[in-house]
PDB file of N, CA, C and O in Angstrom:
ATOM      1  N   UNK T   1      26.092  -5.543 -34.786  1.00  0.00           N
ATOM      2  CA  UNK T   1      27.374  -6.075 -35.191  1.00  0.00           C
ATOM      3  C   UNK T   1      27.269  -7.574 -35.426  1.00  0.00           C
ATOM      4  O   UNK T   1      26.447  -8.240 -34.814  1.00  0.00           O
ATOM      5  N   UNK T   2      28.133  -8.045 -36.285  1.00  0.00           N
ATOM      6  CA  UNK T   2      28.154  -9.468 -36.627  1.00  0.00           C
ATOM      7  C   UNK T   2      29.601  -9.933 -36.604  1.00  0.00           C
ATOM      8  O   UNK T   2      30.487  -9.293 -37.158  1.00  0.00           O
ATOM      9  N   UNK T   3      29.856 -11.042 -35.947  1.00  0.00           N
ATOM     10  CA  UNK T   3      31.192 -11.622 -35.913  1.00  0.00           C
ATOM     11  C   UNK T   3      31.142 -12.959 -36.662  1.00  0.00           C
ATOM     12  O   UNK T   3      30.612 -13.942 -36.146  1.00  0.00           O
ATOM     13  N   UNK T   4      31.666 -12.991 -37.887  1.00  0.00           N
ATOM     14  CA  UNK T   4      31.634 -14.228 -38.662  1.00  0.00           C
ATOM     15  C   UNK T   4      32.386 -15.350 -37.940  1.00  0.00           C
ATOM     16  O   UNK T   4      33.457 -15.122 -37.389  1.00  0.00           O
ATOM     17  N   UNK T   5      31.819 -16.531 -37.931  1.00  0.00           N
ATOM     18  CA  UNK T   5      32.480 -17.655 -37.273  1.00  0.00           C
ATOM     19  C   UNK T   5      33.347 -18.462 -38.233  1.00  0.00           C
ATOM     20  O   UNK T   5      34.231 -19.173 -37.810  1.00  0.00           O
ATOM     21  N   UNK T   6      33.099 -18.347 -39.509  1.00  0.00           N
ATOM     22  CA  UNK T   6      33.884 -19.076 -40.500  1.00  0.00           C
ATOM     23  C   UNK T   6      34.761 -18.084 -41.256  1.00  0.00           C
ATOM     24  O   UNK T   6      34.374 -17.550 -42.281  1.00  0.00           O
ATOM     25  N   UNK T   7      35.925 -17.825 -40.747  1.00  0.00           N
ATOM     26  CA  UNK T   7      36.855 -16.888 -41.366  1.00  0.00           C
ATOM     27  C   UNK T   7      38.185 -17.601 -41.597  1.00  0.00           C
ATOM     28  O   UNK T   7      38.558 -18.504 -40.865  1.00  0.00           O
ATOM     29  N   UNK T   8      38.903 -17.140 -42.576  1.00  0.00           N
ATOM     30  CA  UNK T   8      40.209 -17.711 -42.892  1.00  0.00           C
ATOM     31  C   UNK T   8      41.259 -17.308 -41.865  1.00  0.00           C
ATOM     32  O   UNK T   8      42.265 -17.965 -41.702  1.00  0.00           O
ATOM     33  N   UNK T   9      41.026 -16.239 -41.149  1.00  0.00           N
ATOM     34  CA  UNK T   9      41.991 -15.763 -40.161  1.00  0.00           C
ATOM     35  C   UNK T   9      41.580 -16.208 -38.766  1.00  0.00           C
ATOM     36  O   UNK T   9      40.432 -16.555 -38.511  1.00  0.00           O
ATOM     37  N   UNK T  10      42.513 -16.166 -37.864  1.00  0.00           N
ATOM     38  CA  UNK T  10      42.209 -16.531 -36.477  1.00  0.00           C
ATOM     39  C   UNK T  10      41.666 -15.338 -35.697  1.00  0.00           C
ATOM     40  O   UNK T  10      41.199 -15.488 -34.584  1.00  0.00           O
ATOM     41  N   UNK T  11      41.757 -14.146 -36.260  1.00  0.00           N
ATOM     42  CA  UNK T  11      41.265 -12.937 -35.613  1.00  0.00           C
ATOM     43  C   UNK T  11      39.983 -12.487 -36.300  1.00  0.00           C
ATOM     44  O   UNK T  11      40.013 -11.702 -37.239  1.00  0.00           O
ATOM     45  N   UNK T  12      38.808 -13.011 -35.867  1.00  0.00           N
ATOM     46  CA  UNK T  12      37.556 -12.666 -36.555  1.00  0.00           C
ATOM     47  C   UNK T  12      37.268 -11.171 -36.489  1.00  0.00           C
ATOM     48  O   UNK T  12      37.335 -10.565 -35.434  1.00  0.00           O
ATOM     49  N   UNK T  13      36.960 -10.643 -37.630  1.00  0.00           N
ATOM     50  CA  UNK T  13      36.627  -9.224 -37.753  1.00  0.00           C
ATOM     51  C   UNK T  13      35.173  -9.008 -37.348  1.00  0.00           C
ATOM     52  O   UNK T  13      34.312  -9.829 -37.637  1.00  0.00           O
ATOM     53  N   UNK T  14      34.890  -7.928 -36.670  1.00  0.00           N
ATOM     54  CA  UNK T  14      33.515  -7.576 -36.346  1.00  0.00           C
ATOM     55  C   UNK T  14      32.990  -6.727 -37.492  1.00  0.00           C
ATOM     56  O   UNK T  14      33.589  -5.725 -37.856  1.00  0.00           O
ATOM     57  N   UNK T  15      31.887  -7.168 -38.064  1.00  0.00           N
ATOM     58  CA  UNK T  15      31.304  -6.511 -39.227  1.00  0.00           C
ATOM     59  C   UNK T  15      30.093  -5.698 -38.783  1.00  0.00           C
ATOM     60  O   UNK T  15      29.177  -6.249 -38.164  1.00  0.00           O
ATOM     61  N   UNK T  16      30.061  -4.408 -39.084  1.00  0.00           N
ATOM     62  CA  UNK T  16      28.878  -3.617 -38.733  1.00  0.00           C
ATOM     63  C   UNK T  16      27.704  -3.979 -39.647  1.00  0.00           C
ATOM     64  O   UNK T  16      27.886  -4.255 -40.829  1.00  0.00           O
ATOM     65  N   UNK T  17      26.521  -3.994 -39.093  1.00  0.00           N
ATOM     66  CA  UNK T  17      25.304  -4.301 -39.850  1.00  0.00           C
ATOM     67  C   UNK T  17      24.350  -3.124 -39.672  1.00  0.00           C
ATOM     68  O   UNK T  17      24.089  -2.696 -38.549  1.00  0.00           O
ATOM     69  N   UNK T  18      23.853  -2.633 -40.788  1.00  0.00           N
ATOM     70  CA  UNK T  18      22.907  -1.521 -40.736  1.00  0.00           C
ATOM     71  C   UNK T  18      21.564  -1.933 -40.160  1.00  0.00           C
ATOM     72  O   UNK T  18      21.266  -3.122 -40.025  1.00  0.00           O
ATOM     73  N   UNK T  19      20.771  -0.970 -39.817  1.00  0.00           N
ATOM     74  CA  UNK T  19      19.443  -1.219 -39.266  1.00  0.00           C
ATOM     75  C   UNK T  19      18.565  -1.956 -40.284  1.00  0.00           C
ATOM     76  O   UNK T  19      18.707  -1.770 -41.492  1.00  0.00           O
ATOM     77  N   UNK T  20      17.693  -2.822 -39.796  1.00  0.00           N
ATOM     78  CA  UNK T  20      16.762  -3.542 -40.650  1.00  0.00           C
ATOM     79  C   UNK T  20      15.512  -3.870 -39.853  1.00  0.00           C
ATOM     80  O   UNK T  20      15.511  -3.813 -38.629  1.00  0.00           O
ATOM     81  N   UNK T  21      14.439  -4.182 -40.571  1.00  0.00           N
ATOM     82  CA  UNK T  21      13.176  -4.546 -39.933  1.00  0.00           C
ATOM     83  C   UNK T  21      13.049  -6.058 -39.868  1.00  0.00           C
ATOM     84  O   UNK T  21      13.480  -6.763 -40.779  1.00  0.00           O
ATOM     85  N   UNK T  22      12.453  -6.545 -38.816  1.00  0.00           N
ATOM     86  CA  UNK T  22      12.229  -7.971 -38.640  1.00  0.00           C
ATOM     87  C   UNK T  22      10.799  -8.142 -38.137  1.00  0.00           C
ATOM     88  O   UNK T  22      10.410  -7.520 -37.139  1.00  0.00           O
ATOM     89  N   UNK T  23      10.012  -8.965 -38.828  1.00  0.00           N
ATOM     90  CA  UNK T  23       8.638  -9.198 -38.390  1.00  0.00           C
ATOM     91  C   UNK T  23       8.635  -9.935 -37.055  1.00  0.00           C
ATOM     92  O   UNK T  23       9.549 -10.716 -36.757  1.00  0.00           O
ATOM     93  N   UNK T  24       7.598  -9.725 -36.295  1.00  0.00           N
ATOM     94  CA  UNK T  24       7.462 -10.399 -35.006  1.00  0.00           C
ATOM     95  C   UNK T  24       7.126 -11.876 -35.179  1.00  0.00           C
ATOM     96  O   UNK T  24       7.447 -12.694 -34.332  1.00  0.00           O
ATOM     97  N   UNK T  25       6.488 -12.219 -36.294  1.00  0.00           N
ATOM     98  CA  UNK T  25       6.118 -13.614 -36.567  1.00  0.00           C
ATOM     99  C   UNK T  25       6.607 -13.984 -37.964  1.00  0.00           C
ATOM    100  O   UNK T  25       6.689 -13.134 -38.848  1.00  0.00           O
ATOM    101  N   UNK T  26       6.952 -15.255 -38.180  1.00  0.00           N
ATOM    102  CA  UNK T  26       7.407 -15.671 -39.504  1.00  0.00           C
ATOM    103  C   UNK T  26       6.297 -15.583 -40.549  1.00  0.00           C
ATOM    104  O   UNK T  26       5.116 -15.662 -40.230  1.00  0.00           O
ATOM    105  N   UNK T  27       6.683 -15.442 -41.793  1.00  0.00           N
ATOM    106  CA  UNK T  27       5.739 -15.446 -42.912  1.00  0.00           C
ATOM    107  C   UNK T  27       5.208 -16.867 -43.060  1.00  0.00           C
ATOM    108  O   UNK T  27       5.981 -17.837 -43.071  1.00  0.00           O
ATOM    109  N   UNK T  28       3.900 -17.015 -43.172  1.00  0.00           N
ATOM    110  CA  UNK T  28       3.298 -18.342 -43.290  1.00  0.00           C
ATOM    111  C   UNK T  28       3.196 -18.773 -44.753  1.00  0.00           C
ATOM    112  O   UNK T  28       3.324 -17.957 -45.669  1.00  0.00           O
ATOM    113  N   UNK T  29       2.940 -20.063 -44.943  1.00  0.00           N
ATOM    114  CA  UNK T  29       2.689 -20.570 -46.290  1.00  0.00           C
ATOM    115  C   UNK T  29       1.489 -19.867 -46.912  1.00  0.00           C
ATOM    116  O   UNK T  29       1.493 -19.561 -48.102  1.00  0.00           O
ATOM    117  N   UNK T  30       0.469 -19.583 -46.109  1.00  0.00           N
ATOM    118  CA  UNK T  30      -0.721 -18.884 -46.623  1.00  0.00           C
ATOM    119  C   UNK T  30      -0.352 -17.492 -47.119  1.00  0.00           C
ATOM    120  O   UNK T  30      -0.803 -17.068 -48.189  1.00  0.00           O
ATOM    121  N   UNK T  31       0.455 -16.777 -46.364  1.00  0.00           N
ATOM    122  CA  UNK T  31       0.869 -15.434 -46.774  1.00  0.00           C
ATOM    123  C   UNK T  31       1.739 -15.484 -48.023  1.00  0.00           C
ATOM    124  O   UNK T  31       1.606 -14.644 -48.921  1.00  0.00           O
ATOM    125  N   UNK T  32       2.627 -16.470 -48.110  1.00  0.00           N
ATOM    126  CA  UNK T  32       3.490 -16.576 -49.281  1.00  0.00           C
ATOM    127  C   UNK T  32       2.679 -17.014 -50.501  1.00  0.00           C
ATOM    128  O   UNK T  32       2.978 -16.612 -51.623  1.00  0.00           O
ATOM    129  N   UNK T  33       1.643 -17.795 -50.290  1.00  0.00           N
ATOM    130  CA  UNK T  33       0.745 -18.176 -51.376  1.00  0.00           C
ATOM    131  C   UNK T  33       0.075 -16.948 -51.970  1.00  0.00           C
ATOM    132  O   UNK T  33      -0.027 -16.819 -53.195  1.00  0.00           O
ATOM    133  N   UNK T  34      -0.365 -16.029 -51.145  1.00  0.00           N
ATOM    134  CA  UNK T  34      -0.951 -14.782 -51.635  1.00  0.00           C
ATOM    135  C   UNK T  34       0.078 -14.031 -52.487  1.00  0.00           C
ATOM    136  O   UNK T  34      -0.231 -13.512 -53.555  1.00  0.00           O
ATOM    137  N   UNK T  35       1.322 -14.018 -52.018  1.00  0.00           N
ATOM    138  CA  UNK T  35       2.400 -13.330 -52.744  1.00  0.00           C
ATOM    139  C   UNK T  35       2.648 -13.969 -54.110  1.00  0.00           C
ATOM    140  O   UNK T  35       2.685 -13.266 -55.116  1.00  0.00           O
ATOM    141  N   UNK T  36       2.811 -15.291 -54.168  1.00  0.00           N
ATOM    142  CA  UNK T  36       3.103 -15.927 -55.463  1.00  0.00           C
ATOM    143  C   UNK T  36       1.893 -15.896 -56.392  1.00  0.00           C
ATOM    144  O   UNK T  36       2.055 -15.934 -57.609  1.00  0.00           O
ATOM    145  N   UNK T  37       0.692 -15.799 -55.842  1.00  0.00           N
ATOM    146  CA  UNK T  37      -0.505 -15.645 -56.674  1.00  0.00           C
ATOM    147  C   UNK T  37      -0.487 -14.280 -57.354  1.00  0.00           C
ATOM    148  O   UNK T  37      -0.782 -14.163 -58.542  1.00  0.00           O
ATOM    149  N   UNK T  38      -0.110 -13.257 -56.615  1.00  0.00           N
ATOM    150  CA  UNK T  38      -0.074 -11.894 -57.149  1.00  0.00           C
ATOM    151  C   UNK T  38       1.162 -11.621 -58.010  1.00  0.00           C
ATOM    152  O   UNK T  38       1.143 -10.738 -58.857  1.00  0.00           O
ATOM    153  N   UNK T  39       2.221 -12.405 -57.799  1.00  0.00           N
ATOM    154  CA  UNK T  39       3.491 -12.195 -58.520  1.00  0.00           C
ATOM    155  C   UNK T  39       3.930 -13.522 -59.150  1.00  0.00           C
ATOM    156  O   UNK T  39       4.779 -14.226 -58.598  1.00  0.00           O
ATOM    157  N   UNK T  40       3.368 -13.871 -60.306  1.00  0.00           N
ATOM    158  CA  UNK T  40       3.620 -15.175 -60.923  1.00  0.00           C
ATOM    159  C   UNK T  40       5.087 -15.497 -61.172  1.00  0.00           C
ATOM    160  O   UNK T  40       5.454 -16.672 -61.216  1.00  0.00           O
ATOM    161  N   UNK T  41       5.919 -14.485 -61.311  1.00  0.00           N
ATOM    162  CA  UNK T  41       7.331 -14.747 -61.566  1.00  0.00           C
ATOM    163  C   UNK T  41       8.024 -15.434 -60.389  1.00  0.00           C
ATOM    164  O   UNK T  41       9.110 -15.987 -60.546  1.00  0.00           O
ATOM    165  N   UNK T  42       7.381 -15.454 -59.214  1.00  0.00           N
ATOM    166  CA  UNK T  42       7.951 -16.124 -58.043  1.00  0.00           C
ATOM    167  C   UNK T  42       7.342 -17.498 -57.793  1.00  0.00           C
ATOM    168  O   UNK T  42       7.647 -18.150 -56.787  1.00  0.00           O
ATOM    169  N   UNK T  43       6.497 -17.963 -58.710  1.00  0.00           N
ATOM    170  CA  UNK T  43       5.970 -19.326 -58.582  1.00  0.00           C
ATOM    171  C   UNK T  43       7.086 -20.324 -58.855  1.00  0.00           C
ATOM    172  O   UNK T  43       8.017 -20.057 -59.613  1.00  0.00           O
ATOM    173  N   UNK T  44       6.969 -21.479 -58.248  1.00  0.00           N
ATOM    174  CA  UNK T  44       8.013 -22.504 -58.353  1.00  0.00           C
ATOM    175  C   UNK T  44       8.373 -22.831 -59.793  1.00  0.00           C
ATOM    176  O   UNK T  44       9.543 -22.952 -60.133  1.00  0.00           O
ATOM    177  N   UNK T  45       7.391 -22.945 -60.670  1.00  0.00           N
ATOM    178  CA  UNK T  45       7.660 -23.336 -62.055  1.00  0.00           C
ATOM    179  C   UNK T  45       8.160 -22.182 -62.915  1.00  0.00           C
ATOM    180  O   UNK T  45       8.628 -22.404 -64.026  1.00  0.00           O
ATOM    181  N   UNK T  46       8.065 -20.960 -62.401  1.00  0.00           N
ATOM    182  CA  UNK T  46       8.427 -19.791 -63.213  1.00  0.00           C
ATOM    183  C   UNK T  46       9.638 -19.027 -62.706  1.00  0.00           C
ATOM    184  O   UNK T  46      10.164 -18.184 -63.439  1.00  0.00           O
ATOM    185  N   UNK T  47      10.062 -19.261 -61.494  1.00  0.00           N
ATOM    186  CA  UNK T  47      11.158 -18.474 -60.940  1.00  0.00           C
ATOM    187  C   UNK T  47      12.430 -18.707 -61.763  1.00  0.00           C
ATOM    188  O   UNK T  47      12.738 -19.831 -62.155  1.00  0.00           O
ATOM    189  N   UNK T  48      13.127 -17.634 -62.053  1.00  0.00           N
ATOM    190  CA  UNK T  48      14.367 -17.726 -62.834  1.00  0.00           C
ATOM    191  C   UNK T  48      15.440 -18.448 -62.019  1.00  0.00           C
ATOM    192  O   UNK T  48      15.593 -18.192 -60.821  1.00  0.00           O
ATOM    193  N   UNK T  49      16.165 -19.370 -62.647  1.00  0.00           N
ATOM    194  CA  UNK T  49      17.192 -20.137 -61.928  1.00  0.00           C
ATOM    195  C   UNK T  49      18.248 -19.267 -61.236  1.00  0.00           C
ATOM    196  O   UNK T  49      18.833 -19.692 -60.249  1.00  0.00           O
ATOM    197  N   UNK T  50      18.445 -18.072 -61.716  1.00  0.00           N
ATOM    198  CA  UNK T  50      19.412 -17.182 -61.067  1.00  0.00           C
ATOM    199  C   UNK T  50      18.906 -16.709 -59.699  1.00  0.00           C
ATOM    200  O   UNK T  50      19.679 -16.315 -58.843  1.00  0.00           O
ATOM    201  N   UNK T  51      17.583 -16.780 -59.483  1.00  0.00           N
ATOM    202  CA  UNK T  51      16.992 -16.302 -58.231  1.00  0.00           C
ATOM    203  C   UNK T  51      16.603 -17.407 -57.254  1.00  0.00           C
ATOM    204  O   UNK T  51      16.234 -17.111 -56.116  1.00  0.00           O
ATOM    205  N   UNK T  52      16.634 -18.653 -57.675  1.00  0.00           N
ATOM    206  CA  UNK T  52      16.285 -19.762 -56.776  1.00  0.00           C
ATOM    207  C   UNK T  52      16.852 -21.060 -57.334  1.00  0.00           C
ATOM    208  O   UNK T  52      16.948 -21.228 -58.553  1.00  0.00           O
ATOM    209  N   UNK T  53      17.184 -21.977 -56.440  1.00  0.00           N
ATOM    210  CA  UNK T  53      17.697 -23.265 -56.897  1.00  0.00           C
ATOM    211  C   UNK T  53      16.583 -24.311 -56.900  1.00  0.00           C
ATOM    212  O   UNK T  53      15.412 -23.997 -56.684  1.00  0.00           O
ATOM    213  N   UNK T  54      16.951 -25.572 -57.109  1.00  0.00           N
ATOM    214  CA  UNK T  54      15.953 -26.641 -57.254  1.00  0.00           C
ATOM    215  C   UNK T  54      15.198 -26.953 -55.964  1.00  0.00           C
ATOM    216  O   UNK T  54      14.187 -27.640 -55.989  1.00  0.00           O
ATOM    217  N   UNK T  55      15.652 -26.425 -54.839  1.00  0.00           N
ATOM    218  CA  UNK T  55      14.942 -26.675 -53.575  1.00  0.00           C
ATOM    219  C   UNK T  55      13.832 -25.663 -53.300  1.00  0.00           C
ATOM    220  O   UNK T  55      13.070 -25.828 -52.354  1.00  0.00           O
ATOM    221  N   UNK T  56      13.719 -24.640 -54.135  1.00  0.00           N
ATOM    222  CA  UNK T  56      12.740 -23.572 -53.932  1.00  0.00           C
ATOM    223  C   UNK T  56      11.320 -24.139 -53.904  1.00  0.00           C
ATOM    224  O   UNK T  56      10.852 -24.709 -54.891  1.00  0.00           O
ATOM    225  N   UNK T  57      10.663 -24.022 -52.767  1.00  0.00           N
ATOM    226  CA  UNK T  57       9.286 -24.491 -52.554  1.00  0.00           C
ATOM    227  C   UNK T  57       9.077 -25.939 -53.008  1.00  0.00           C
ATOM    228  O   UNK T  57       7.984 -26.337 -53.382  1.00  0.00           O
ATOM    229  N   UNK T  58      10.121 -26.724 -52.938  1.00  0.00           N
ATOM    230  CA  UNK T  58      10.077 -28.119 -53.400  1.00  0.00           C
ATOM    231  C   UNK T  58       9.014 -28.944 -52.674  1.00  0.00           C
ATOM    232  O   UNK T  58       8.422 -29.851 -53.243  1.00  0.00           O
ATOM    233  N   UNK T  59       8.759 -28.631 -51.431  1.00  0.00           N
ATOM    234  CA  UNK T  59       7.792 -29.396 -50.639  1.00  0.00           C
ATOM    235  C   UNK T  59       6.342 -29.001 -50.913  1.00  0.00           C
ATOM    236  O   UNK T  59       5.427 -29.650 -50.433  1.00  0.00           O
ATOM    237  N   UNK T  60       6.119 -27.920 -51.670  1.00  0.00           N
ATOM    238  CA  UNK T  60       4.760 -27.552 -52.054  1.00  0.00           C
ATOM    239  C   UNK T  60       4.269 -28.544 -53.108  1.00  0.00           C
ATOM    240  O   UNK T  60       5.036 -29.023 -53.942  1.00  0.00           O
ATOM    241  N   UNK T  61       2.964 -28.814 -53.102  1.00  0.00           N
ATOM    242  CA  UNK T  61       2.372 -29.735 -54.071  1.00  0.00           C
ATOM    243  C   UNK T  61       2.415 -29.149 -55.479  1.00  0.00           C
ATOM    244  O   UNK T  61       2.643 -29.865 -56.447  1.00  0.00           O
ATOM    245  N   UNK T  62       2.222 -27.855 -55.596  1.00  0.00           N
ATOM    246  CA  UNK T  62       2.235 -27.184 -56.896  1.00  0.00           C
ATOM    247  C   UNK T  62       2.476 -25.702 -56.729  1.00  0.00           C
ATOM    248  O   UNK T  62       2.671 -25.215 -55.613  1.00  0.00           O
ATOM    249  N   UNK T  63       2.461 -24.988 -57.838  1.00  0.00           N
ATOM    250  CA  UNK T  63       2.717 -23.544 -57.799  1.00  0.00           C
ATOM    251  C   UNK T  63       1.802 -22.803 -56.839  1.00  0.00           C
ATOM    252  O   UNK T  63       2.245 -21.897 -56.135  1.00  0.00           O
ATOM    253  N   UNK T  64       0.529 -23.161 -56.831  1.00  0.00           N
ATOM    254  CA  UNK T  64      -0.457 -22.475 -55.999  1.00  0.00           C
ATOM    255  C   UNK T  64      -1.127 -23.435 -55.020  1.00  0.00           C
ATOM    256  O   UNK T  64      -2.248 -23.204 -54.579  1.00  0.00           O
ATOM    257  N   UNK T  65      -0.429 -24.491 -54.677  1.00  0.00           N
ATOM    258  CA  UNK T  65      -0.940 -25.503 -53.750  1.00  0.00           C
ATOM    259  C   UNK T  65       0.150 -25.909 -52.774  1.00  0.00           C
ATOM    260  O   UNK T  65       0.974 -26.763 -53.097  1.00  0.00           O
ATOM    261  N   UNK T  66       0.157 -25.310 -51.583  1.00  0.00           N
ATOM    262  CA  UNK T  66       1.170 -25.722 -50.613  1.00  0.00           C
ATOM    263  C   UNK T  66       1.084 -27.217 -50.266  1.00  0.00           C
ATOM    264  O   UNK T  66       2.096 -27.890 -50.199  1.00  0.00           O
ATOM    265  N   UNK T  67      -0.122 -27.738 -50.076  1.00  0.00           N
ATOM    266  CA  UNK T  67      -0.298 -29.163 -49.818  1.00  0.00           C
ATOM    267  C   UNK T  67      -0.011 -29.576 -48.390  1.00  0.00           C
ATOM    268  O   UNK T  67       0.308 -28.751 -47.537  1.00  0.00           O
ATOM    269  N   UNK T  68      -0.097 -30.888 -48.114  1.00  0.00           N
ATOM    270  CA  UNK T  68       0.024 -31.388 -46.740  1.00  0.00           C
ATOM    271  C   UNK T  68       1.408 -31.216 -46.121  1.00  0.00           C
ATOM    272  O   UNK T  68       1.535 -31.147 -44.906  1.00  0.00           O
ATOM    273  N   UNK T  69       2.446 -31.125 -46.920  1.00  0.00           N
ATOM    274  CA  UNK T  69       3.800 -30.937 -46.377  1.00  0.00           C
ATOM    275  C   UNK T  69       4.072 -29.487 -46.006  1.00  0.00           C
ATOM    276  O   UNK T  69       5.107 -29.179 -45.414  1.00  0.00           O
ATOM    277  N   UNK T  70       3.148 -28.595 -46.356  1.00  0.00           N
ATOM    278  CA  UNK T  70       3.318 -27.169 -46.074  1.00  0.00           C
ATOM    279  C   UNK T  70       2.000 -26.596 -45.567  1.00  0.00           C
ATOM    280  O   UNK T  70       1.307 -25.876 -46.280  1.00  0.00           O
ATOM    281  N   UNK T  71       1.624 -26.907 -44.327  1.00  0.00           N
ATOM    282  CA  UNK T  71       0.367 -26.384 -43.787  1.00  0.00           C
ATOM    283  C   UNK T  71       0.301 -24.863 -43.895  1.00  0.00           C
ATOM    284  O   UNK T  71       1.311 -24.167 -43.732  1.00  0.00           O
ATOM    285  N   UNK T  72      -0.874 -24.355 -44.197  1.00  0.00           N
ATOM    286  CA  UNK T  72      -1.037 -22.916 -44.430  1.00  0.00           C
ATOM    287  C   UNK T  72      -0.586 -22.059 -43.254  1.00  0.00           C
ATOM    288  O   UNK T  72      -0.036 -20.977 -43.444  1.00  0.00           O
ATOM    289  N   UNK T  73      -0.782 -22.529 -42.033  1.00  0.00           N
ATOM    290  CA  UNK T  73      -0.426 -21.727 -40.855  1.00  0.00           C
ATOM    291  C   UNK T  73       1.048 -21.871 -40.464  1.00  0.00           C
ATOM    292  O   UNK T  73       1.545 -21.137 -39.612  1.00  0.00           O
ATOM    293  N   UNK T  74       1.770 -22.790 -41.097  1.00  0.00           N
ATOM    294  CA  UNK T  74       3.187 -23.006 -40.783  1.00  0.00           C
ATOM    295  C   UNK T  74       4.062 -21.967 -41.483  1.00  0.00           C
ATOM    296  O   UNK T  74       3.690 -21.433 -42.527  1.00  0.00           O
ATOM    297  N   UNK T  75       5.234 -21.683 -40.912  1.00  0.00           N
ATOM    298  CA  UNK T  75       6.152 -20.755 -41.576  1.00  0.00           C
ATOM    299  C   UNK T  75       6.575 -21.287 -42.942  1.00  0.00           C
ATOM    300  O   UNK T  75       6.798 -22.490 -43.102  1.00  0.00           O
ATOM    301  N   UNK T  76       6.663 -20.401 -43.914  1.00  0.00           N
ATOM    302  CA  UNK T  76       7.133 -20.809 -45.236  1.00  0.00           C
ATOM    303  C   UNK T  76       8.640 -21.055 -45.145  1.00  0.00           C
ATOM    304  O   UNK T  76       9.362 -20.326 -44.468  1.00  0.00           O
ATOM    305  N   UNK T  77       9.089 -22.134 -45.762  1.00  0.00           N
ATOM    306  CA  UNK T  77      10.507 -22.487 -45.802  1.00  0.00           C
ATOM    307  C   UNK T  77      10.881 -22.827 -47.238  1.00  0.00           C
ATOM    308  O   UNK T  77      10.023 -22.903 -48.107  1.00  0.00           O
ATOM    309  N   UNK T  78      12.144 -23.033 -47.462  1.00  0.00           N
ATOM    310  CA  UNK T  78      12.669 -23.367 -48.787  1.00  0.00           C
ATOM    311  C   UNK T  78      12.355 -22.281 -49.813  1.00  0.00           C
ATOM    312  O   UNK T  78      11.890 -22.542 -50.913  1.00  0.00           O
ATOM    313  N   UNK T  79      12.601 -21.045 -49.404  1.00  0.00           N
ATOM    314  CA  UNK T  79      12.523 -19.921 -50.342  1.00  0.00           C
ATOM    315  C   UNK T  79      13.926 -19.347 -50.467  1.00  0.00           C
ATOM    316  O   UNK T  79      14.765 -19.547 -49.598  1.00  0.00           O
ATOM    317  N   UNK T  80      14.182 -18.660 -51.537  1.00  0.00           N
ATOM    318  CA  UNK T  80      15.501 -18.063 -51.735  1.00  0.00           C
ATOM    319  C   UNK T  80      15.563 -16.694 -51.072  1.00  0.00           C
ATOM    320  O   UNK T  80      14.537 -16.075 -50.763  1.00  0.00           O
ATOM    321  N   UNK T  81      16.774 -16.228 -50.891  1.00  0.00           N
ATOM    322  CA  UNK T  81      16.975 -14.884 -50.367  1.00  0.00           C
ATOM    323  C   UNK T  81      16.290 -13.870 -51.268  1.00  0.00           C
ATOM    324  O   UNK T  81      15.661 -12.923 -50.787  1.00  0.00           O
ATOM    325  N   UNK T  82      16.386 -14.071 -52.580  1.00  0.00           N
ATOM    326  CA  UNK T  82      15.793 -13.145 -53.537  1.00  0.00           C
ATOM    327  C   UNK T  82      14.266 -13.110 -53.407  1.00  0.00           C
ATOM    328  O   UNK T  82      13.654 -12.055 -53.448  1.00  0.00           O
ATOM    329  N   UNK T  83      13.646 -14.278 -53.241  1.00  0.00           N
ATOM    330  CA  UNK T  83      12.201 -14.336 -53.072  1.00  0.00           C
ATOM    331  C   UNK T  83      11.787 -13.681 -51.762  1.00  0.00           C
ATOM    332  O   UNK T  83      10.796 -12.948 -51.711  1.00  0.00           O
ATOM    333  N   UNK T  84      12.536 -13.934 -50.714  1.00  0.00           N
ATOM    334  CA  UNK T  84      12.229 -13.316 -49.422  1.00  0.00           C
ATOM    335  C   UNK T  84      12.334 -11.801 -49.510  1.00  0.00           C
ATOM    336  O   UNK T  84      11.494 -11.082 -48.980  1.00  0.00           O
ATOM    337  N   UNK T  85      13.322 -11.333 -50.208  1.00  0.00           N
ATOM    338  CA  UNK T  85      13.495  -9.882 -50.360  1.00  0.00           C
ATOM    339  C   UNK T  85      12.359  -9.294 -51.203  1.00  0.00           C
ATOM    340  O   UNK T  85      11.855  -8.212 -50.891  1.00  0.00           O
ATOM    341  N   UNK T  86      11.946 -10.005 -52.241  1.00  0.00           N
ATOM    342  CA  UNK T  86      10.841  -9.531 -53.084  1.00  0.00           C
ATOM    343  C   UNK T  86       9.532  -9.518 -52.301  1.00  0.00           C
ATOM    344  O   UNK T  86       8.682  -8.659 -52.507  1.00  0.00           O
ATOM    345  N   UNK T  87       9.372 -10.483 -51.408  1.00  0.00           N
ATOM    346  CA  UNK T  87       8.164 -10.544 -50.594  1.00  0.00           C
ATOM    347  C   UNK T  87       8.030  -9.288 -49.750  1.00  0.00           C
ATOM    348  O   UNK T  87       7.003  -8.699 -49.623  1.00  0.00           O
TER     349      UNK T  87
END
C-alpha cells in the first residue's frame, strides 16, 4: 500500500500497489553502460526527448564513457523512469 503525502484533500487515500521485483543491489554505472552499449537508442545523445529530459546521464563524460563523475562501481543515477523500465 502507498499513502500519498501530497494530496489536495486532507484525507489521504491509501493506494494499493501490485507486486513488483526489486533488486537487492542498485544497478551500477558499469551495468548500465553494458545496457546502453547493447541498446543504442538509450544512449544520452540518442534517447528520444519524450523518454528522458536534459538531465539524463548528464554527469557521464559521453555516450559510452561514464567518466570520473560516474565511477563504474557506483549506482547509476540521472536516468529516466522509461530507461529504468527498459533496463
